[in-house]
PDB file of C-alpha atoms in Angstrom:
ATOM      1  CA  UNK F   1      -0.996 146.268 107.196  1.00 78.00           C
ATOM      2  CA  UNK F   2      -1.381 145.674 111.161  1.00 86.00           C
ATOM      3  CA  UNK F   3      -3.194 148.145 112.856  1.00 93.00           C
ATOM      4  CA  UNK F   4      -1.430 150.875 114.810  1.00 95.00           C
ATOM      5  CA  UNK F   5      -2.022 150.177 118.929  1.00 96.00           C
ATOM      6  CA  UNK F   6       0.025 152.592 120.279  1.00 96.00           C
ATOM      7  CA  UNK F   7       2.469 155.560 119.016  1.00 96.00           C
ATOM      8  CA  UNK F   8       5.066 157.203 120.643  1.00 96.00           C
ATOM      9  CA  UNK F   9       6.988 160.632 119.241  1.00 96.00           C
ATOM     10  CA  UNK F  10       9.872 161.966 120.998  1.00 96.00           C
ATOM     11  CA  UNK F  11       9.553 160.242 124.399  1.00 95.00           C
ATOM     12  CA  UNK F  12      11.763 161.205 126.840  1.00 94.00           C
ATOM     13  CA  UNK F  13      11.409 161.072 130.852  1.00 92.00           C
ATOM     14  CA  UNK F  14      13.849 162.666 133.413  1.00 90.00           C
ATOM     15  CA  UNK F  15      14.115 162.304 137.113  1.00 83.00           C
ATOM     16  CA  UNK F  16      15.946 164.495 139.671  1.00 78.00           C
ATOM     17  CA  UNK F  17      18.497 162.724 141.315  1.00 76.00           C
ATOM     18  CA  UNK F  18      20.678 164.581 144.102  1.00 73.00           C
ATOM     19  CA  UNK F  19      19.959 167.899 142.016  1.00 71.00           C
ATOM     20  CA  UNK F  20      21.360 166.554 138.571  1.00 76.00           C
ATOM     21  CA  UNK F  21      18.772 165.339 136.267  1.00 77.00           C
ATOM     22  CA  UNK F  22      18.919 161.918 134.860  1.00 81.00           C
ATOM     23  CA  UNK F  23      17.542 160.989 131.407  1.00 81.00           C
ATOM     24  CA  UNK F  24      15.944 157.411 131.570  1.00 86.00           C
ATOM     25  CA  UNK F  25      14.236 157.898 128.535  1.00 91.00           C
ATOM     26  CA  UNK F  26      14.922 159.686 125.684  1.00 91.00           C
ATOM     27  CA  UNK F  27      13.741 160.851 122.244  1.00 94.00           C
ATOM     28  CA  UNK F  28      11.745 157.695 121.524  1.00 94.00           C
ATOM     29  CA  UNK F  29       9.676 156.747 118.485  1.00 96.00           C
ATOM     30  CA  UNK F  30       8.087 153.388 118.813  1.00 93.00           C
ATOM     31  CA  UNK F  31       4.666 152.099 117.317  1.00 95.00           C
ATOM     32  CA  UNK F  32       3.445 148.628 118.742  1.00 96.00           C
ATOM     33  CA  UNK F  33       0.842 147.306 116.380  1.00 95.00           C
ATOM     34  CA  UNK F  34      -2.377 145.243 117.661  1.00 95.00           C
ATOM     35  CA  UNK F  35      -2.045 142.022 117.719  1.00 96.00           C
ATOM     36  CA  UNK F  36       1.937 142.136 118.292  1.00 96.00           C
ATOM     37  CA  UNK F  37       3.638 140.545 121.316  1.00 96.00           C
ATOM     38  CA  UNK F  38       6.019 143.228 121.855  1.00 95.00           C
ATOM     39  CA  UNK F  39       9.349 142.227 124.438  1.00 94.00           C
ATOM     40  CA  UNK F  40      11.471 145.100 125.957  1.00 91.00           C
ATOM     41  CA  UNK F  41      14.838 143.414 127.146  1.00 89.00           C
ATOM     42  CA  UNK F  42      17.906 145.041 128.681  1.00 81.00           C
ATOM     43  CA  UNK F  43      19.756 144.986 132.412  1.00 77.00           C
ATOM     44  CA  UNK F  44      18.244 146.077 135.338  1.00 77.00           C
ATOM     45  CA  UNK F  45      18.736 150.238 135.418  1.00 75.00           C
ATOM     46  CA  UNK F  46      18.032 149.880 131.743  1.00 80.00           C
ATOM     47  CA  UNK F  47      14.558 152.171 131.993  1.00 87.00           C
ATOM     48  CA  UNK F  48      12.673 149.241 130.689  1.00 90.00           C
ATOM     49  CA  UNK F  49       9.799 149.942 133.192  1.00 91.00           C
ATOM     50  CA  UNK F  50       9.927 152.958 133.145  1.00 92.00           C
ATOM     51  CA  UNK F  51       9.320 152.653 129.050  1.00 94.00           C
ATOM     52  CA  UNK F  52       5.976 150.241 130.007  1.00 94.00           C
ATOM     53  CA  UNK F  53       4.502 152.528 132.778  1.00 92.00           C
ATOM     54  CA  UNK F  54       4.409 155.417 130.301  1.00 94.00           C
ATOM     55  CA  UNK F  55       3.207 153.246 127.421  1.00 95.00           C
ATOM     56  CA  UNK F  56       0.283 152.198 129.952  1.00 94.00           C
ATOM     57  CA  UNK F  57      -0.236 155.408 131.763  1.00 92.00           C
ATOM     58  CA  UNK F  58       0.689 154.835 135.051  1.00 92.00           C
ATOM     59  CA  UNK F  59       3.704 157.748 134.403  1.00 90.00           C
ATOM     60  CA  UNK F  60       3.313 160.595 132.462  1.00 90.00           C
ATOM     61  CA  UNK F  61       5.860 161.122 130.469  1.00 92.00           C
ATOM     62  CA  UNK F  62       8.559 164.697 130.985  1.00 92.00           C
ATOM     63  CA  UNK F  63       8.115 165.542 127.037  1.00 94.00           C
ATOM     64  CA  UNK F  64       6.549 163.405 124.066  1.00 95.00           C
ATOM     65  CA  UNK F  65       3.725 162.134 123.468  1.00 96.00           C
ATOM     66  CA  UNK F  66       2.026 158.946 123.338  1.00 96.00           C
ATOM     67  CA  UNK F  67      -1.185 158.014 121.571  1.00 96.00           C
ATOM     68  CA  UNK F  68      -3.578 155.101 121.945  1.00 95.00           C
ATOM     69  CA  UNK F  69      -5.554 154.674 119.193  1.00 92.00           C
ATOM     70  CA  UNK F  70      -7.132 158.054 118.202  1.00 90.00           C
ATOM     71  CA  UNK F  71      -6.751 158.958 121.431  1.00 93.00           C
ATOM     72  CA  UNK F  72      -3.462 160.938 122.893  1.00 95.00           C
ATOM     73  CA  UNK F  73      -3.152 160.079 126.486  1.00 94.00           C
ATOM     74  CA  UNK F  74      -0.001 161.459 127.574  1.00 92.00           C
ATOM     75  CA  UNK F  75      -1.763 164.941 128.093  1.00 88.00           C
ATOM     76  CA  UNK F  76      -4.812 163.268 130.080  1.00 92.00           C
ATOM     77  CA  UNK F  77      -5.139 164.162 133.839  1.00 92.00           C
ATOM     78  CA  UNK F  78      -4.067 161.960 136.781  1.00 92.00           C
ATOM     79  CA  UNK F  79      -8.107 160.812 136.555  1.00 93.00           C
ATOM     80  CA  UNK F  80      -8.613 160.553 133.024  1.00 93.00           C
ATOM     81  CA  UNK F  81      -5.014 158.198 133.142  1.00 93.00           C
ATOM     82  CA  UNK F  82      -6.994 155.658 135.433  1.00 92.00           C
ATOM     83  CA  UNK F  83     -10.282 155.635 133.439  1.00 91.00           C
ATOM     84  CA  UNK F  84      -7.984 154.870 130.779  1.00 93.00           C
ATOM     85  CA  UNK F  85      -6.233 151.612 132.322  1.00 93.00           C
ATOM     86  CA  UNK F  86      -9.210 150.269 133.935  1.00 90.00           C
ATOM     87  CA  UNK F  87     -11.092 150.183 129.983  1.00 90.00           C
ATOM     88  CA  UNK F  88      -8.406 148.926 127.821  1.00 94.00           C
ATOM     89  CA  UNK F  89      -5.235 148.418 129.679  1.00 96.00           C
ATOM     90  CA  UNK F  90      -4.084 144.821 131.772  1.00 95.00           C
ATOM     91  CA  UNK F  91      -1.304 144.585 134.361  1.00 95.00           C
ATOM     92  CA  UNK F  92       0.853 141.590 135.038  1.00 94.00           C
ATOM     93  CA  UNK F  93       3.552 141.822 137.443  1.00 89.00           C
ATOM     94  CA  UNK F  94       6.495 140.029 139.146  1.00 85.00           C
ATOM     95  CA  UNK F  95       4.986 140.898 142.624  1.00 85.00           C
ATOM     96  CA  UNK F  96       0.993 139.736 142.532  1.00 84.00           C
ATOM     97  CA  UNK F  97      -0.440 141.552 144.710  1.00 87.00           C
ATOM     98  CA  UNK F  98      -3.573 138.998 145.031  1.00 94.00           C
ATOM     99  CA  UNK F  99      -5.526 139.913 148.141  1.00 94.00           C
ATOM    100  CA  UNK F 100      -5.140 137.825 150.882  1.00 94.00           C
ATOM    101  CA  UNK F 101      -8.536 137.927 152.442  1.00 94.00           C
ATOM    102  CA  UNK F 102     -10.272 137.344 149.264  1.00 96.00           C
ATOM    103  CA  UNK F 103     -10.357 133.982 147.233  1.00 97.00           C
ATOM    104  CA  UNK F 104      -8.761 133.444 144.010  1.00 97.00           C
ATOM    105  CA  UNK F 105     -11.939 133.883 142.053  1.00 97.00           C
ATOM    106  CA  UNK F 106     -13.326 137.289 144.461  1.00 97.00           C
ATOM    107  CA  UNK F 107      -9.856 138.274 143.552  1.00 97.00           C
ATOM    108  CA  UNK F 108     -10.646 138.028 139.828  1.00 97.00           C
ATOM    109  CA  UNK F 109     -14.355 139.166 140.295  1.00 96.00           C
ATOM    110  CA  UNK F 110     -13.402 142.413 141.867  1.00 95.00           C
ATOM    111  CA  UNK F 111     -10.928 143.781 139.709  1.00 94.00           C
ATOM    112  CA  UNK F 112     -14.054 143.004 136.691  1.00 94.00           C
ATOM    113  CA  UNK F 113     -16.369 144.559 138.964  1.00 93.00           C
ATOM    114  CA  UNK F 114     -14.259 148.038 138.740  1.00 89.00           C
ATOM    115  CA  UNK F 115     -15.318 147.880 135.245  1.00 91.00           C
ATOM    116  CA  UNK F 116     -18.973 145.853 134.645  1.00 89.00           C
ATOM    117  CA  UNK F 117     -21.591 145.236 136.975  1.00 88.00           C
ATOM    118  CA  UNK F 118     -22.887 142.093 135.211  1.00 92.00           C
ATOM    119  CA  UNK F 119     -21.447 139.679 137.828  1.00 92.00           C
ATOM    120  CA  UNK F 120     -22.923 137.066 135.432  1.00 94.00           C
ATOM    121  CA  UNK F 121     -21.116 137.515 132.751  1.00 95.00           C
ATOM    122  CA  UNK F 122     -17.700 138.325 134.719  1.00 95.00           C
ATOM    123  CA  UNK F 123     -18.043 134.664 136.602  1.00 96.00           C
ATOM    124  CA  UNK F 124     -18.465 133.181 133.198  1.00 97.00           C
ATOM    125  CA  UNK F 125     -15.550 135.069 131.579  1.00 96.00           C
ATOM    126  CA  UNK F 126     -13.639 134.117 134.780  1.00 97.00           C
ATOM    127  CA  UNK F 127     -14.599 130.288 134.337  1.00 96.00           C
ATOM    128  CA  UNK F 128     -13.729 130.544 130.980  1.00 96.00           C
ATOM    129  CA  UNK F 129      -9.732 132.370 131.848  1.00 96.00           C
ATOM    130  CA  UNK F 130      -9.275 129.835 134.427  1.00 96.00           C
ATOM    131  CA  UNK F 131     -10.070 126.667 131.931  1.00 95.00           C
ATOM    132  CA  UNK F 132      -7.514 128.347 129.437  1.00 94.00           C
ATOM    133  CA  UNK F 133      -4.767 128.680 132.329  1.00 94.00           C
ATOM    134  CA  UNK F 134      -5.618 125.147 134.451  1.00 93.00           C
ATOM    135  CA  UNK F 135      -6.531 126.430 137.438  1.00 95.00           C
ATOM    136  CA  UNK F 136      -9.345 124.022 138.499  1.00 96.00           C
ATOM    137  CA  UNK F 137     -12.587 124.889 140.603  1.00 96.00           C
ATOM    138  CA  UNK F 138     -11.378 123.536 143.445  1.00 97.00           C
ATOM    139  CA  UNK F 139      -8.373 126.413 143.336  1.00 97.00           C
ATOM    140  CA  UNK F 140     -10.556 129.302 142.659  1.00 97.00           C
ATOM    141  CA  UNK F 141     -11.836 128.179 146.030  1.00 97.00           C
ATOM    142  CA  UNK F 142      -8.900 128.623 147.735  1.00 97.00           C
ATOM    143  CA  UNK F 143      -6.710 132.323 149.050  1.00 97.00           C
ATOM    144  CA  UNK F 144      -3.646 133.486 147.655  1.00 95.00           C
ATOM    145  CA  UNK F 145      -1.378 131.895 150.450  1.00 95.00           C
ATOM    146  CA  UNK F 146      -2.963 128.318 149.985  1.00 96.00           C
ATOM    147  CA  UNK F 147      -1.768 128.299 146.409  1.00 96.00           C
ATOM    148  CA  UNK F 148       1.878 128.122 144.860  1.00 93.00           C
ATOM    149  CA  UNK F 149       3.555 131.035 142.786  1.00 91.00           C
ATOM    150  CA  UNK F 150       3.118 129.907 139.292  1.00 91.00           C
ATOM    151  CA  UNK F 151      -0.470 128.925 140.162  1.00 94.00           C
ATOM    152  CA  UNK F 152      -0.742 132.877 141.538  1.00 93.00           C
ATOM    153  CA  UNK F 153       1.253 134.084 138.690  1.00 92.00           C
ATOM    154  CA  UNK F 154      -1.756 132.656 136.516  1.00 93.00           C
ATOM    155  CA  UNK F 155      -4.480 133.849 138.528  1.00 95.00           C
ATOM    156  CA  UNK F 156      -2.493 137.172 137.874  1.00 95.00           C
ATOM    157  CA  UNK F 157      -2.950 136.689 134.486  1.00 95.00           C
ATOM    158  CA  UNK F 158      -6.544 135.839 134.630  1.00 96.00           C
ATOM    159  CA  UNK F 159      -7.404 138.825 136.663  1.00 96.00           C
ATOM    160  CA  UNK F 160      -5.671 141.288 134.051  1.00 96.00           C
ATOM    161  CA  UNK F 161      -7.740 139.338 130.914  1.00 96.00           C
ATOM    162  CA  UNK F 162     -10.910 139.831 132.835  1.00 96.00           C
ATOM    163  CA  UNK F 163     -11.820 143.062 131.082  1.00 94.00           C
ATOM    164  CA  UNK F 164     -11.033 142.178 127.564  1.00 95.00           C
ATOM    165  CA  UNK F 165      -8.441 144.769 127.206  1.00 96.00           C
ATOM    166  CA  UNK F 166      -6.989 145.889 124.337  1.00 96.00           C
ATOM    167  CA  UNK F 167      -3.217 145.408 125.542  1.00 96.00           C
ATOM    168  CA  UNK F 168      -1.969 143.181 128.627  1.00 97.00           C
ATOM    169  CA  UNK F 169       1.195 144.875 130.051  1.00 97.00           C
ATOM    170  CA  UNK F 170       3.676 142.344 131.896  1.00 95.00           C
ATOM    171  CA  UNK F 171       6.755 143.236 133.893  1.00 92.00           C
ATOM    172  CA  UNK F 172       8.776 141.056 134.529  1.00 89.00           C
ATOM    173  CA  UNK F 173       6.238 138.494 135.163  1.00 89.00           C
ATOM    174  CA  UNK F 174       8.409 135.491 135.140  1.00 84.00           C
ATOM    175  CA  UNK F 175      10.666 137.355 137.257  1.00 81.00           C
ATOM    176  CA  UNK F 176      10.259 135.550 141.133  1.00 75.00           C
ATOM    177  CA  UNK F 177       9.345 132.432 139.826  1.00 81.00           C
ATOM    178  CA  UNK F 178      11.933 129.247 139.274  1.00 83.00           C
ATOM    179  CA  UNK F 179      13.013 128.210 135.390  1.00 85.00           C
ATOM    180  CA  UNK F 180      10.345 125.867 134.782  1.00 87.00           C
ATOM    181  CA  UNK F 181       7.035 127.762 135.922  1.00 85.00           C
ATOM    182  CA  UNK F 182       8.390 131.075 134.373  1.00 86.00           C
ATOM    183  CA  UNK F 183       8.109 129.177 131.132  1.00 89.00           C
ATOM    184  CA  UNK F 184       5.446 127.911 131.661  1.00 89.00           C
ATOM    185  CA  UNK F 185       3.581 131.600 132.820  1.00 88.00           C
ATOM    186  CA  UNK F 186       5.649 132.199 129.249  1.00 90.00           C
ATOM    187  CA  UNK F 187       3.699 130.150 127.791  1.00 92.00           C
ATOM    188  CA  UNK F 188       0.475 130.729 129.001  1.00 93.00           C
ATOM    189  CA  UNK F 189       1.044 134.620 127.628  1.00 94.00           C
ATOM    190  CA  UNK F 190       1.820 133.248 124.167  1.00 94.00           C
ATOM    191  CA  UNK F 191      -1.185 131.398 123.682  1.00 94.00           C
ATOM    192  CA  UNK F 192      -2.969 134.493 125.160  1.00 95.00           C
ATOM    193  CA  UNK F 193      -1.049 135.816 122.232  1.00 96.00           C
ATOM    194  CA  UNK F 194      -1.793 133.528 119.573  1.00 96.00           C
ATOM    195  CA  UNK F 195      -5.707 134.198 119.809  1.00 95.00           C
ATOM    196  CA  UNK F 196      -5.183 137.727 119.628  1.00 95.00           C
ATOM    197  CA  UNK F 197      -4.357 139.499 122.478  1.00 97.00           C
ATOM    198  CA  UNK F 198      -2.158 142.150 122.009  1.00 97.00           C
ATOM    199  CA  UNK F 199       1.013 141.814 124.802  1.00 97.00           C
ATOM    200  CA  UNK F 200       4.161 143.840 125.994  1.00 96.00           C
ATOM    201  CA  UNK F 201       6.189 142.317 128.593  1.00 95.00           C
ATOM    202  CA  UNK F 202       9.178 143.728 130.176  1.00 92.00           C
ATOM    203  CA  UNK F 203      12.035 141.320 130.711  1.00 86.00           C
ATOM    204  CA  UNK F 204      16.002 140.904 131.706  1.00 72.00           C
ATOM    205  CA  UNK F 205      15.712 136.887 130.903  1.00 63.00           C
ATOM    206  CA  UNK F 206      17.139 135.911 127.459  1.00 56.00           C
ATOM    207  CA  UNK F 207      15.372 133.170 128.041  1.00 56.00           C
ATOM    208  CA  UNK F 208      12.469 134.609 127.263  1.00 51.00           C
TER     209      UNK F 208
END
């Protein structure tokens, strides 16, 4: 029997909008078991992110809980929520956010720098991400607007591996990219997959 990641009981979240409240969310039991590459689908408006940022931490949830492990973090404090992420939680999304100033590896570096301090073994973990995803010395070299979107996409990817988490969160990471290099960013998260890295990725692509 596959191991139990993450466990949900009764989660529901609410906003206010113009004084009547809208459910997004809703009474949800879900377990996602390591290991799993887990796909939320629906239309945009569906509360598909919504369902991810709570699974991840970055929302609390209005009732429910959610547990991680042993560990129930839907009760944790707004500081306690990022402690969380940074040690076992990575983020891919449709918008990169690399930072321009930086190169693509400094990019990589400082988000595993957040975490470790061994900048020896973060550059080799880094050398060994890029290998798996094809981006060649020559491109770590280079800054975010010298290099195309799937090649960023993949540097995305690379820079949410870099602290061995336990989970990689995607939303809709295919999303601003054309057919082709969205399957191919597909792609690289399956093989991701396939060695054992537990995945959920939000999506409104069938293809997919």
């Amino acid at each position: 029997m596959k191991e139990v990641l993450i466990k949900t009981e009764k989660l529901s979240k609410s906003f206010s909008n113009g004084g009547a409240m809208q459910h997004v969310l809703k009474n949800i039991d879900l377990q996602l078991c390591k290991g799993d590459f887990t796909v939320i689908m629906g239309a945009s408006g569906a509360g598909k992110s919504t369902l991810l940022y709570a699974l991840s931490g970055m929302d609390t949830p209005t009732l429910g809980t959610i547990t991680f492990g042993e560990q129930v973090i839907s009760n944790l404090s707004q500081d306690g929520l990022a402690t969380f992420r940074r040690r076992h939680c990575g983020f891919v999304f449709q918008q990169i956010y690399l930072i321009e100033g930086m190169s693509v590896m400094d990019n990589v570096l400082s988000a595993g720098l957040l975490v470790s301090k061994d900048k020896n073994a973060l550059l080799a973990r880094a050398k060994d991400l890029f290998q798996a995803v094809d981006i060649s010395e020559e491109t770590q070299k280079k800054f975010p607007a010298q290099i195309s979107g799937g090649e960023a996409q993949r540097v995305g990817i690379v820079r949410a591996l870099i602290n061995s988490p336990e989970i990689l969160f995607a939303d809709e990471p295919t999303g601003a990219l054309n057919s082709k290099t969205g399957l191919d960013v597909l792609g690289t998260l399956t093989r991701f997959n396939e060695q054992g890295q537990s995945v959920v990725m939000v999506t409104h692509d069938m293809r997919s």
